[in-house]
Coordinates of C-alpha atoms in Angstrom, one line a residue:
X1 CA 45.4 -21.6 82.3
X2 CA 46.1 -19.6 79.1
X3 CA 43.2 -18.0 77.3
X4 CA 43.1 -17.6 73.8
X5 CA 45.8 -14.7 72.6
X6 CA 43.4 -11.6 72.8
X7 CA 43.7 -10.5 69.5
X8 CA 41.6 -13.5 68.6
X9 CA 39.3 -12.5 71.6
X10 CA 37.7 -9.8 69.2
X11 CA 34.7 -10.2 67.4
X12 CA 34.9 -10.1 64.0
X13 CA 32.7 -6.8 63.6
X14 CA 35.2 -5.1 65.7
X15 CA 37.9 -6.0 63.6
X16 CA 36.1 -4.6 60.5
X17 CA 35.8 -1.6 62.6
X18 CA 39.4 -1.4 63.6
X19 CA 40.3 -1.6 59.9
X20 CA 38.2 1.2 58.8
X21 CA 39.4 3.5 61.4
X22 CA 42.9 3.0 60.5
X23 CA 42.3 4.5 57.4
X24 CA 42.0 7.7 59.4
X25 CA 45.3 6.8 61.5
X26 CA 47.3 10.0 60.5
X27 CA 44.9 12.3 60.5
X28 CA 44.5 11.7 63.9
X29 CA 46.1 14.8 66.6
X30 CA 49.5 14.1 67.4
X31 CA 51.4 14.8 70.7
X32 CA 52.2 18.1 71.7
X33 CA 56.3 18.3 71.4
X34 CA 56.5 18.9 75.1
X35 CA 60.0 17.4 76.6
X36 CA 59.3 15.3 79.3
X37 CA 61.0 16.3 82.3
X38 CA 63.6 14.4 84.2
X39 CA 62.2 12.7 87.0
X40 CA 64.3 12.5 90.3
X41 CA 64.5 9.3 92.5
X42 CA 67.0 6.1 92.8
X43 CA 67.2 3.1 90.8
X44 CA 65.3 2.6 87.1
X45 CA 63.9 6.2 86.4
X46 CA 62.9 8.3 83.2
X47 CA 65.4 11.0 82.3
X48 CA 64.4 13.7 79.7
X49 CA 61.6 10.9 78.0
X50 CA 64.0 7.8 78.3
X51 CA 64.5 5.1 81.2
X52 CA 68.0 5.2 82.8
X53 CA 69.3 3.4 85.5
X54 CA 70.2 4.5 89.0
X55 CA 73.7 5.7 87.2
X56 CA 72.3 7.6 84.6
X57 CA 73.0 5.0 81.9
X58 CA 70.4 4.1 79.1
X59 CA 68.5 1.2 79.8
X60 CA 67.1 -0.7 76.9
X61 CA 65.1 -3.4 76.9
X62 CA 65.3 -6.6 74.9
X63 CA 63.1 -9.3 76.7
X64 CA 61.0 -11.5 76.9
X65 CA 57.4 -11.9 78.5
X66 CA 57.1 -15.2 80.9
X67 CA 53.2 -16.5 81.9
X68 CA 54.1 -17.7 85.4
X69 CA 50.7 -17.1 86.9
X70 CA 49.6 -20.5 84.9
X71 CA 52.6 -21.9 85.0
X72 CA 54.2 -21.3 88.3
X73 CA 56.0 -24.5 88.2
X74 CA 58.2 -24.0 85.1
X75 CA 61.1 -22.6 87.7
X76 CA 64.0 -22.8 84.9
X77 CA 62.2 -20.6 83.0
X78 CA 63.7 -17.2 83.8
X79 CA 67.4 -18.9 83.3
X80 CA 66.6 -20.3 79.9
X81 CA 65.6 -16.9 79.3
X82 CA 68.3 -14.9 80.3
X83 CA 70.9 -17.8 78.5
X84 CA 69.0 -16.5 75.2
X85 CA 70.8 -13.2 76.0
X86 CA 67.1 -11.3 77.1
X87 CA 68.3 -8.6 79.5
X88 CA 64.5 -7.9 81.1
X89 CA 61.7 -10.3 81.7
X90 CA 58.2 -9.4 82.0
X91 CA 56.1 -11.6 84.5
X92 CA 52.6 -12.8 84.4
X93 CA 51.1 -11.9 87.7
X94 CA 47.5 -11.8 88.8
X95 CA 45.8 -10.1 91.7
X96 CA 43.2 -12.8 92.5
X97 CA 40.1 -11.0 90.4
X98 CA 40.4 -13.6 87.6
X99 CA 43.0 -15.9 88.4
X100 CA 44.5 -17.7 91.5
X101 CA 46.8 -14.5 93.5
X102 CA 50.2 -14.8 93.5
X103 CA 50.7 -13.9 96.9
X104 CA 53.9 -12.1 98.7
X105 CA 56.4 -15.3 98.8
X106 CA 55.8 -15.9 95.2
X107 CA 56.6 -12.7 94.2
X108 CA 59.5 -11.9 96.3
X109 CA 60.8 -15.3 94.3
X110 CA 60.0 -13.9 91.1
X111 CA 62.1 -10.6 91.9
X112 CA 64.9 -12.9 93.2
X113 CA 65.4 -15.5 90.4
X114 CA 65.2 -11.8 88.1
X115 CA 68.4 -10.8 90.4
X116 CA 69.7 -14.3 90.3
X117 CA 69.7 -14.1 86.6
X118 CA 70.7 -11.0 86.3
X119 CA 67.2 -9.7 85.0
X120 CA 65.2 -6.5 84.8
X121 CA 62.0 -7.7 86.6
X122 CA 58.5 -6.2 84.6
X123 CA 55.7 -7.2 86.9
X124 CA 52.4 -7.0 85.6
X125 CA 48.8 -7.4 86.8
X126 CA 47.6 -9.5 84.0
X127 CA 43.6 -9.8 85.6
X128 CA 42.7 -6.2 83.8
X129 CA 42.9 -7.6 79.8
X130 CA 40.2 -5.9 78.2
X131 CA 37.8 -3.9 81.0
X132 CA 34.8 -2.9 79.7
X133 CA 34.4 -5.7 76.5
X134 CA 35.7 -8.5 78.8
X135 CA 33.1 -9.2 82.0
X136 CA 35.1 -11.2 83.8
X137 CA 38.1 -8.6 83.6
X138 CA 39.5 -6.5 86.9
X139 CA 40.1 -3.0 87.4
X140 CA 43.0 -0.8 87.4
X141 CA 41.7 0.7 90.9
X142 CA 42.0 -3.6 91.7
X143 CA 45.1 -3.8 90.9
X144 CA 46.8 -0.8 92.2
X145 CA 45.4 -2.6 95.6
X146 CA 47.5 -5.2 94.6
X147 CA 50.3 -3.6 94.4
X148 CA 49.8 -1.5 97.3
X149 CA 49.3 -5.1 99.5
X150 CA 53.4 -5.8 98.0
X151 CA 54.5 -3.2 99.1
X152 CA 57.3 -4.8 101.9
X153 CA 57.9 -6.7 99.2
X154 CA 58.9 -4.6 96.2
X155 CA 60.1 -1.7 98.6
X156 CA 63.7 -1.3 97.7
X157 CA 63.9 -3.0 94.9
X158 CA 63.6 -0.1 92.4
X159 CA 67.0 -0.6 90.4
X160 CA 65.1 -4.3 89.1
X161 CA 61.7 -3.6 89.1
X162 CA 59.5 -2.0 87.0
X163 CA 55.7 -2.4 88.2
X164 CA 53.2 -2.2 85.0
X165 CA 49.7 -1.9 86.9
X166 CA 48.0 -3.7 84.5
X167 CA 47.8 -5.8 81.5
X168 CA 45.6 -4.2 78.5
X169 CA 43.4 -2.3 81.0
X170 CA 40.7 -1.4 78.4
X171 CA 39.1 -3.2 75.6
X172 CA 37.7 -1.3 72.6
X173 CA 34.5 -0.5 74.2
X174 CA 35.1 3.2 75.1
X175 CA 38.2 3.4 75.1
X176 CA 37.9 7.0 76.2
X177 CA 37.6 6.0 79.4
X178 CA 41.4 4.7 80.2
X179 CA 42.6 7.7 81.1
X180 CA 40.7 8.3 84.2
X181 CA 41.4 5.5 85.6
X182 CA 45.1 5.0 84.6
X183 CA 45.9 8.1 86.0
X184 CA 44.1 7.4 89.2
X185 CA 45.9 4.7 89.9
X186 CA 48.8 5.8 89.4
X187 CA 48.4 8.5 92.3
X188 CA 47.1 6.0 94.2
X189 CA 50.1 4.0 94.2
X190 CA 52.7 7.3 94.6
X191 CA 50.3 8.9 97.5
X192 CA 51.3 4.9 98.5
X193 CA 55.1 5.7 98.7
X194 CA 56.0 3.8 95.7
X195 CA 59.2 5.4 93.7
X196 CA 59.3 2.9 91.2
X197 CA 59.0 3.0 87.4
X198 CA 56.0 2.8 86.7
X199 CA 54.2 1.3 83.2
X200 CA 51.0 2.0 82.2
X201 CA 49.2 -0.4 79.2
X202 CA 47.7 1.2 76.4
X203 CA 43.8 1.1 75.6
X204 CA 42.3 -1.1 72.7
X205 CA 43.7 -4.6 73.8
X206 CA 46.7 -2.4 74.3
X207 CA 47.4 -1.8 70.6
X208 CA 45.9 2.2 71.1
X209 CA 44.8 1.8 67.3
X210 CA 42.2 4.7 68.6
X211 CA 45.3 7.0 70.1
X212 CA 43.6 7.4 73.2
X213 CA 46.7 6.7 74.7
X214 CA 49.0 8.3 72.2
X215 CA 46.6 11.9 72.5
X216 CA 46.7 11.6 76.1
X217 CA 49.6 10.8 77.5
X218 CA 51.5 14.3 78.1
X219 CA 48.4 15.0 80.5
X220 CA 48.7 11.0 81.9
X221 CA 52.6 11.8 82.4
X222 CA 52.1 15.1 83.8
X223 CA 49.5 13.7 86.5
X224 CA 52.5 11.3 87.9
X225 CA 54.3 13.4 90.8
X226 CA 58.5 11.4 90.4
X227 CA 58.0 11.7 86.4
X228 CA 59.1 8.1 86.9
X229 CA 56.3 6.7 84.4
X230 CA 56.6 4.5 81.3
X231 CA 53.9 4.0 78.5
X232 CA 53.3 0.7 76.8
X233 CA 51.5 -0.1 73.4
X234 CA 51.3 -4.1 72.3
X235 CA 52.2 -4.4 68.5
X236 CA 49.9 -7.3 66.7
X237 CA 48.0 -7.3 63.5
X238 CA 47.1 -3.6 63.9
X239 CA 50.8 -2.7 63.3
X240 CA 50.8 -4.6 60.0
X241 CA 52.7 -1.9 57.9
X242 CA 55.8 0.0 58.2
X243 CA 54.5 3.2 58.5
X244 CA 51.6 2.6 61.3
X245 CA 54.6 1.1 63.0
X246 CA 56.7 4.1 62.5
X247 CA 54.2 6.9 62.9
X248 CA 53.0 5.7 66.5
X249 CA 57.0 4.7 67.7
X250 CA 58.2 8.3 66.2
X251 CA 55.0 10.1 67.7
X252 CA 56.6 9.7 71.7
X253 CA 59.6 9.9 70.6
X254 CA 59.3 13.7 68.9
X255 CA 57.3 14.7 72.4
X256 CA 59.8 13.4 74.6
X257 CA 57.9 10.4 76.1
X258 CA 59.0 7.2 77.7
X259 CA 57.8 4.4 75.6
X260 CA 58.3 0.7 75.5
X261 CA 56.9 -2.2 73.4
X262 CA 55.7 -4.3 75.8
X263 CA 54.6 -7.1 73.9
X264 CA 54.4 -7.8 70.4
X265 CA 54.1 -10.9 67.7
X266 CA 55.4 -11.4 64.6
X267 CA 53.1 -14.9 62.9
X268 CA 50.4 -13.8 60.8
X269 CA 47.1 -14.4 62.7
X270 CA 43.1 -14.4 61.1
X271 CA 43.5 -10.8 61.7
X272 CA 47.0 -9.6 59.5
X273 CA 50.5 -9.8 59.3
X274 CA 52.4 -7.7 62.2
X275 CA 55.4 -6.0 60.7
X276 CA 57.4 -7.3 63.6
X277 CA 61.1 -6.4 61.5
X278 CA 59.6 -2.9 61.2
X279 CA 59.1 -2.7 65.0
X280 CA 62.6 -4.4 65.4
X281 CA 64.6 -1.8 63.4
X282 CA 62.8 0.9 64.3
X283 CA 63.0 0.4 68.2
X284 CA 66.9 -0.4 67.6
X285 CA 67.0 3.0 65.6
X286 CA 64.8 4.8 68.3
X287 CA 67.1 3.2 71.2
X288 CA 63.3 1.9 72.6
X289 CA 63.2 -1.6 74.2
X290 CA 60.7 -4.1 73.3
X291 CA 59.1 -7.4 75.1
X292 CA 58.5 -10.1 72.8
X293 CA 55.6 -12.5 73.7
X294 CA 56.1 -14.9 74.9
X295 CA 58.0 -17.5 75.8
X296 CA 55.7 -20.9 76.0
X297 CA 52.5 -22.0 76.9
X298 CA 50.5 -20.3 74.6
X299 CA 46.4 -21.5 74.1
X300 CA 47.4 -20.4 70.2
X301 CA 51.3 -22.0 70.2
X302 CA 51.9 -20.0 67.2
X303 CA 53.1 -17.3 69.9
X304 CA 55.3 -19.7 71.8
X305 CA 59.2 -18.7 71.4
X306 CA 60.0 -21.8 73.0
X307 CA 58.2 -24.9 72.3
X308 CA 57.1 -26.4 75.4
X309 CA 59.2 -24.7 77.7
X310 CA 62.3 -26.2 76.3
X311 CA 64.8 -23.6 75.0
X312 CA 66.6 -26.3 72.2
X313 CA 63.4 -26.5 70.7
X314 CA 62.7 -22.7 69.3
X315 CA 59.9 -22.1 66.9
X316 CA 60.6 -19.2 63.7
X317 CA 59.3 -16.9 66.2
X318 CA 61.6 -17.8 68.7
X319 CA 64.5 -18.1 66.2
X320 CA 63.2 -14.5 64.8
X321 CA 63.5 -13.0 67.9
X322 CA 66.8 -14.3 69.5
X323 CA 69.2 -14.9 66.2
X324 CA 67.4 -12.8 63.6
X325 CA 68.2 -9.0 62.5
X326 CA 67.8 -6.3 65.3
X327 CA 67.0 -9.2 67.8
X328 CA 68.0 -10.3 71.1
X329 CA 71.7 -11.8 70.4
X330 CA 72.4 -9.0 68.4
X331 CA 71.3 -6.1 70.4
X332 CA 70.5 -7.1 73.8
X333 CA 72.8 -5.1 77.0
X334 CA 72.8 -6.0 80.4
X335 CA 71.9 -3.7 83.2
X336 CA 74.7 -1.9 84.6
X337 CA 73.2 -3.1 88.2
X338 CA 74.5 -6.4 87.3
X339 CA 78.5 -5.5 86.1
X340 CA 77.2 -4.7 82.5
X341 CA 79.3 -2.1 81.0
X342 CA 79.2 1.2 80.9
X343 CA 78.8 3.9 78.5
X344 CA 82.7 5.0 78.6
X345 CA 83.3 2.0 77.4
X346 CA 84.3 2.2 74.1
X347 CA 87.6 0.0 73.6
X348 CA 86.5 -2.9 71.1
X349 CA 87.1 -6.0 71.2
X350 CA 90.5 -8.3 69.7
X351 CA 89.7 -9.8 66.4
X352 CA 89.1 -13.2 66.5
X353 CA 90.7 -16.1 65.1
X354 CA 90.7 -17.3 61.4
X355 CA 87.7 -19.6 61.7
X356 CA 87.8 -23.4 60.7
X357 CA 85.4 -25.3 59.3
X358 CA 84.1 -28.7 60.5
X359 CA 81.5 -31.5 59.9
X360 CA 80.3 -29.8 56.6
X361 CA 77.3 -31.5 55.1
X362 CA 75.1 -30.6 52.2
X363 CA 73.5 -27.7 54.2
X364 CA 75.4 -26.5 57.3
X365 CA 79.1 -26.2 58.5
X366 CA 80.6 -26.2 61.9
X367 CA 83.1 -23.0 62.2
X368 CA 85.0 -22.6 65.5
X369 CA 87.8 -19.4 66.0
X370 CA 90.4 -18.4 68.2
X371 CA 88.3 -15.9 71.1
X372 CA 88.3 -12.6 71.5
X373 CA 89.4 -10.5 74.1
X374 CA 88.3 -7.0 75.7
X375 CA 88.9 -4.9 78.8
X376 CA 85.6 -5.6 80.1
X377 CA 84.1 -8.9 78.4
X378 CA 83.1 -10.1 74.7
X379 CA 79.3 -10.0 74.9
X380 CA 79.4 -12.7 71.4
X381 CA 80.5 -13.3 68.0
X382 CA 78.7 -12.4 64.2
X383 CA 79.7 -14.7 61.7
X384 CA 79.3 -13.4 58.1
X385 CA 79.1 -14.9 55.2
X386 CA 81.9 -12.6 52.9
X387 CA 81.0 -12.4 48.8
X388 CA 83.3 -10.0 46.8
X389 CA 82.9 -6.3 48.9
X390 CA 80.0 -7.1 50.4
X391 CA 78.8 -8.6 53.8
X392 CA 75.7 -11.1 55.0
X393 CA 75.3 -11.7 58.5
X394 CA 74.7 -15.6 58.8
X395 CA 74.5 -16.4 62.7
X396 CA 75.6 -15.4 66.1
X397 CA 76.9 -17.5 69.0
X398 CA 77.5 -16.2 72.7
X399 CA 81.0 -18.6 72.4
X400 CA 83.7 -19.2 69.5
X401 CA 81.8 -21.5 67.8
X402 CA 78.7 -21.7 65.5
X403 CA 77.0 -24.1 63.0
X404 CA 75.6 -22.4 60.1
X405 CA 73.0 -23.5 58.8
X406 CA 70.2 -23.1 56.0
X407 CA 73.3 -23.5 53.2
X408 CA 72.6 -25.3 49.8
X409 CA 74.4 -28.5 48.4
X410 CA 77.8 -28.4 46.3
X411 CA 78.5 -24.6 47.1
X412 CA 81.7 -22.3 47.7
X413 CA 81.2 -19.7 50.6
X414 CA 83.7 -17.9 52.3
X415 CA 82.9 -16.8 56.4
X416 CA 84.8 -14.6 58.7
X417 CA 84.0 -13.6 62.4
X418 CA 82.8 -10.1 64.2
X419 CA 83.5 -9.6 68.0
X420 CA 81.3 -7.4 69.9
X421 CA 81.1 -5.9 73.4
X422 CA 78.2 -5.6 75.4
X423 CA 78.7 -1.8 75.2
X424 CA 78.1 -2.7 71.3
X425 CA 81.7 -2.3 70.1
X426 CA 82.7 -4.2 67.3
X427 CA 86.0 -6.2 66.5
X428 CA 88.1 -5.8 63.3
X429 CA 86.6 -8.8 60.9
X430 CA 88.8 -12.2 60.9
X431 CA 90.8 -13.6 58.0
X432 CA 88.3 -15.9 55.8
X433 CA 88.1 -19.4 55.8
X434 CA 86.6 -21.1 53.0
X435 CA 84.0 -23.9 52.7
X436 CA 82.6 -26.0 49.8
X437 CA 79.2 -27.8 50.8
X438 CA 78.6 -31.6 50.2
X439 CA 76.7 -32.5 46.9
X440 CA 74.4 -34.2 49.8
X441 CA 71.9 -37.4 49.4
X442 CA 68.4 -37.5 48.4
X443 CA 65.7 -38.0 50.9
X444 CA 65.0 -41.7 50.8
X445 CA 61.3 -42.6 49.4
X446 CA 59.0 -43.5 52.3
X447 CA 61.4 -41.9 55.2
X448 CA 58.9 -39.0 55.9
X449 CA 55.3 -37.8 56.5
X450 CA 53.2 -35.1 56.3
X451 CA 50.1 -33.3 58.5
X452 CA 48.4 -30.6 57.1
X453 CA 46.0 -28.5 58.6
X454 CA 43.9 -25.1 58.1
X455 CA 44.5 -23.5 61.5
X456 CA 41.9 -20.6 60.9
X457 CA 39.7 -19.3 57.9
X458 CA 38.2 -16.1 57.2
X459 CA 36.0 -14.7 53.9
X460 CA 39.1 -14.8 51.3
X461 CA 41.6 -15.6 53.3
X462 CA 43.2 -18.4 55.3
X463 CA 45.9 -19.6 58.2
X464 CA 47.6 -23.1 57.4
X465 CA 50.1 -25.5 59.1
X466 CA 52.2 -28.3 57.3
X467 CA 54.1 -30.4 59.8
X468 CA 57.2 -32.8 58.6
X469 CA 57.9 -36.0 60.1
X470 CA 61.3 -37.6 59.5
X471 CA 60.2 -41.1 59.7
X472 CA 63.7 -43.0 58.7
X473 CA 66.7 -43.9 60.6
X474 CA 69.1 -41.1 59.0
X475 CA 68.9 -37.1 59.7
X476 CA 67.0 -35.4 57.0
X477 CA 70.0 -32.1 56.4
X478 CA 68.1 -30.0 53.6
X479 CA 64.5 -30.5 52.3
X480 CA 62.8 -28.9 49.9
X481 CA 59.0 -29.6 50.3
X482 CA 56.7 -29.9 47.0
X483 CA 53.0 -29.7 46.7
X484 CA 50.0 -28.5 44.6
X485 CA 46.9 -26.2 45.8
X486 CA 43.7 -27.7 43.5
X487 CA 41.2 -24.8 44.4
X488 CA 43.5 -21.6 43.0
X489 CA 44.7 -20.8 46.7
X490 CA 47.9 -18.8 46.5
X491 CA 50.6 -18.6 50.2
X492 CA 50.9 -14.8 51.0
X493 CA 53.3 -15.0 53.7
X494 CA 55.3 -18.1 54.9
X495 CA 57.4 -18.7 58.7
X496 CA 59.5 -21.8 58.7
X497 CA 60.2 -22.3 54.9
X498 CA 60.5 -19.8 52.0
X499 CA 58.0 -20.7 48.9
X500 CA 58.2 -20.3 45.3
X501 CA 54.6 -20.8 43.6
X502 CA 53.7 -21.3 40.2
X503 CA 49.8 -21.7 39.5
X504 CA 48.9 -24.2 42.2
X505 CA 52.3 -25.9 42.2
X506 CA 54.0 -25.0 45.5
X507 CA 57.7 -25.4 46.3
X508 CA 59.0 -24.6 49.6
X509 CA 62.8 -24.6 50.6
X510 CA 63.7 -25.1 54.6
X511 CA 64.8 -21.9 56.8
X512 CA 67.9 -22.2 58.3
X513 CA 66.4 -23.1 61.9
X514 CA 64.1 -25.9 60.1
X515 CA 66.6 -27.1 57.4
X516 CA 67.6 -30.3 59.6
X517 CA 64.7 -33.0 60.8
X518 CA 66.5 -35.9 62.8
X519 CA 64.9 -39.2 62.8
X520 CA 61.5 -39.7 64.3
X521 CA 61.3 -35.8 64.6
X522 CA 59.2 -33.3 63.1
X523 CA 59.6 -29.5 62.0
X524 CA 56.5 -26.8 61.3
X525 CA 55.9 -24.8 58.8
X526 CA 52.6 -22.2 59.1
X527 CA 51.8 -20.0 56.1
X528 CA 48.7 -17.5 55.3
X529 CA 46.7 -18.2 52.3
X530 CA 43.9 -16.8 50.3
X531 CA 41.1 -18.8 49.3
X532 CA 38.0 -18.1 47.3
X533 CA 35.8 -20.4 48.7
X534 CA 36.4 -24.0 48.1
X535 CA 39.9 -24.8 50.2
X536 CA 40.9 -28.1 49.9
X537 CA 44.0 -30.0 51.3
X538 CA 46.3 -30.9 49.1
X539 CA 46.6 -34.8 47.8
X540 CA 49.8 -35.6 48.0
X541 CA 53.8 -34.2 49.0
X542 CA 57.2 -34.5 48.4
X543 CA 60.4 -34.2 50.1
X544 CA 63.7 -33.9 47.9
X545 CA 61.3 -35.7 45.3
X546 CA 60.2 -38.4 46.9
X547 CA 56.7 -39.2 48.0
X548 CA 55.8 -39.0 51.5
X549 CA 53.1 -40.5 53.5
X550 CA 50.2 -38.5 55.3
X551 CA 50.1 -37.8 58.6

């Protein structure tokens, strides 16, 4: 099953060592600007430093990661997936070192519910994590075997498959000593015939925060015969600032080298805060794809997009990831192997229809609109939310028709509609239609309960989960969440609520995707803290005023 997310698998010295050396992270040599060169062969390829499909079109991913080697039974996995708009998923395999082998069948199922779902396929070797700080970890040399051993299986499928040899192949002992390796097997598997893209994991846990991979990989690129190779660095609490973010994404990119996030987080962890909206924006500005891990099943479900496995039940994460700014239902293309568009196309959509407003409550409104239409399809809709000259995107919807949400009681707002294009055309904006929200009831005393909980503490510093329980018979739509901290803790950074703090007195207000608790259901809210010492729970909550029980 699931270990712990390895970011937590590092010992705390390490961490205080990782720290320090960051300090020292621009100083460190950069790239030589040396242009990649276009690499000839079929199918998904690199093409001066970017991959390309078999037609020459950009290929950029927006996916998802998927742990199928412990959960080989959650089958409807890769549809919920690509139903989220994800045009790539990456796949959990294992060669037999650590975990049980998927074997030949299984994977040539993997690659055909990718095709069924119109997917690009990532397969990755996930027994490597961490070689040389984790004993029980495999070998790159392992896993190339691996590969080599699929080969009837994963011949010909080069315009959906992308084969990363290994998953984090090097922990932060020596991390020097990726390179080797790496590029070894990497010639083992061309001398083996393959054509395929191939992705190589970066040292460190795969966060490079030592740039062995970043100062290396010119030579690692060159050593690769087809030029059909694709680096991957993993973004967590190492990438917990704009500019690390931006100096490692910027480095490849200035020397011409393929590169891919291939997983990163956005929750705060024990360790720091990842700047996932950095890495978001920036890979959208770049054109680089990303990987978001991952979608359920998590030791740590703070990673889980999708709570288990069911894709109406998305954490902030997952919310974050699909609905948010930069994310998947904003910016995700399909692969022109499956009908997706072109890059002549540049005819935009019709505008839609004058939206109309239904079942408005204190905190949301149901808009529907005429559709769109285009000359090759409407890829979705952005509703905004229109004040004077200006423009706030609100929510996006695959059909015409959205509930917005997150909206506060006995307020005016005005929304219009966007259509867009897979090939990322946009419509002309729709007439307005306006809403005024319900003055709304208060919560009912006694209809709720809360569970709080310190998930992880550290010397000055502290993780922390508050769970609300609608215990009445009515939907909870709006909540505003009141509490006091008695030892002088302060929140730092909240998912699932926004807080407003004032000494110890704590007031959080609900997030659009947690704003609505129906009865006997429950919504999570995790926040980081600092602490000096002494952390006590609070005594006592409140929802909308009233008291609620503990849970």
């Amino acid at each position: 099953m699931r270990t712990a997310r390895h970011p937590a698998q590092r010992p705390a010295a390490v961490i205080l060592t990782v720290l320090a050396t960051l300090l020292g992270f621009l100083s460190l040599g950069a790239l030589a600007p040396a242009r990649a060169a276009t690499a000839a062969g079929t199918g998904l390829h690199i093409s001066d430093g970017r991959l390309v499909e078999g037609n020459g079109n950009d290929f950029i991913m927006r996916g998802v990661n998927h742990a199928h080697t412990w959960y080989p039974g959650e089958t409807q996995s890769l549809a919920d997936i690509k139903a989220t708009g994800a045009n790539t998923v990456r796949v959990v395999l294992s060669d037999g070192y650590r975990w049980s082998r998927n074997g030949p069948d299984d994977v040539a199922a993997v690659i055909a519910d990718c095709k069924a779902n119109r997917l690009i396929c990532v397969l990755e070797v996930h027994d490597t994590t961490g070689y040389g700080e984790d004993s029980a970890a495999g070998t790159l040399d392992h896993a190339a075997d691996y590969w080599i051993s699929l080969k009837d299986v994963l011949q010909g499928q080069e315009d959906y498959v992308v084969i990363n040899i290994g998953n984090e192949p090097w922990g932060n002992t020596d991390p020097a000593g990726w390179t080797a390796p790496t590029t070894a097997a990497i010639k083992k598997l061309r001398a083996a015939g393959f054509a395929h893209t191939i992705m190589v994991d970066a040292p460190n846990w795969g966060q490079d925060w030592q740039n062995v991979m970043r100062d290396n990989a010119q030579a690692v690129y060159d050593a690769d015969t087809t030029g059909n190779l694709l680096f991957s660095i993993h973004m967590y609490s190492v990438y917990n600032t704009a500019q690390k973010v931006t100096d490692y994404l910027n480095a490849f990119v200035d020397a011409g080298l393929p590169l891919v996030i291939g997983e990163f987080g956005g929750p705060a962890d024990q360790y720091g805060d990842p700047d996932e909206d950095t890495m978001m924006s920036e890979a959208q500005r770049l054109g680089l794809g990303w990987i978001a891990w991952s979608w359920s099943g998590n030791t740590d479900p703070i990673l889980d997009l999708a709570i288990g496995f069911d894709p109406a039940r998305l954490s902030s994460w997952g919310e974050r990831i699909f609905h948010g700014a930069d994310g998947i239902a904003e910016t995700s293309v399909e692969a022109t192997v499956y009908g997706g568009p072109a890059e002549e196309d540049t005819e935009a959509p019709t505008a839609p229809g004058t939206p109309a407003a239904s079942a408005v409550t204190a905190t949301s409104a149901a808009l529907t609109w005429a559709a769109s239409s285009d000359n090759v399809a409407v890829a979705g809709y952005d509703v905004v939310r229109v004040s004077g000259g200006t423009e706030t995107k609100v929510a996006s919807s695959a059909t015409p028709g959205v509930t917005v949400t997150g909206l506060s009681a006995d307020t005016a707002y005005s929304f219009a509609v966007y259509a867009r294009d897979a090939a990322g055309n946009r419509s002309a904006r729709s007439a307005a239609v306006s809403v005024t929200t319900d003055e709304g009831p208060a919560t009912p005393a006694g209809s709720c309960s809360v569970g709080y909980k310190v998930v992880g503490q550290w010397p000055g510093g502290f993780q922390g989960e508050i769970t609300i329980r609608n215990t009445g018979t009515a939907a909870i739509d709006g909540w505003t969440l009141g509490f006091a901290f008695a030892n002088g803790q302060t929140v730092t950074n909240m998912w699932g609520g926004t807080p407003t703090q004032s000494g110890g007195s704590v007031s959080v207000a609900a997030a659009s995707y947690t704003s609505t608790i129906a009865p006997n259901s429950s919504v999570t809210v995790g926040f980081t803290g600092s602490q000096s010492g002494t952390n006590a729970a609070p005594a006592a909550f409140t929802l909308n005023g009233a008291a609620c029980a503990a849970a």
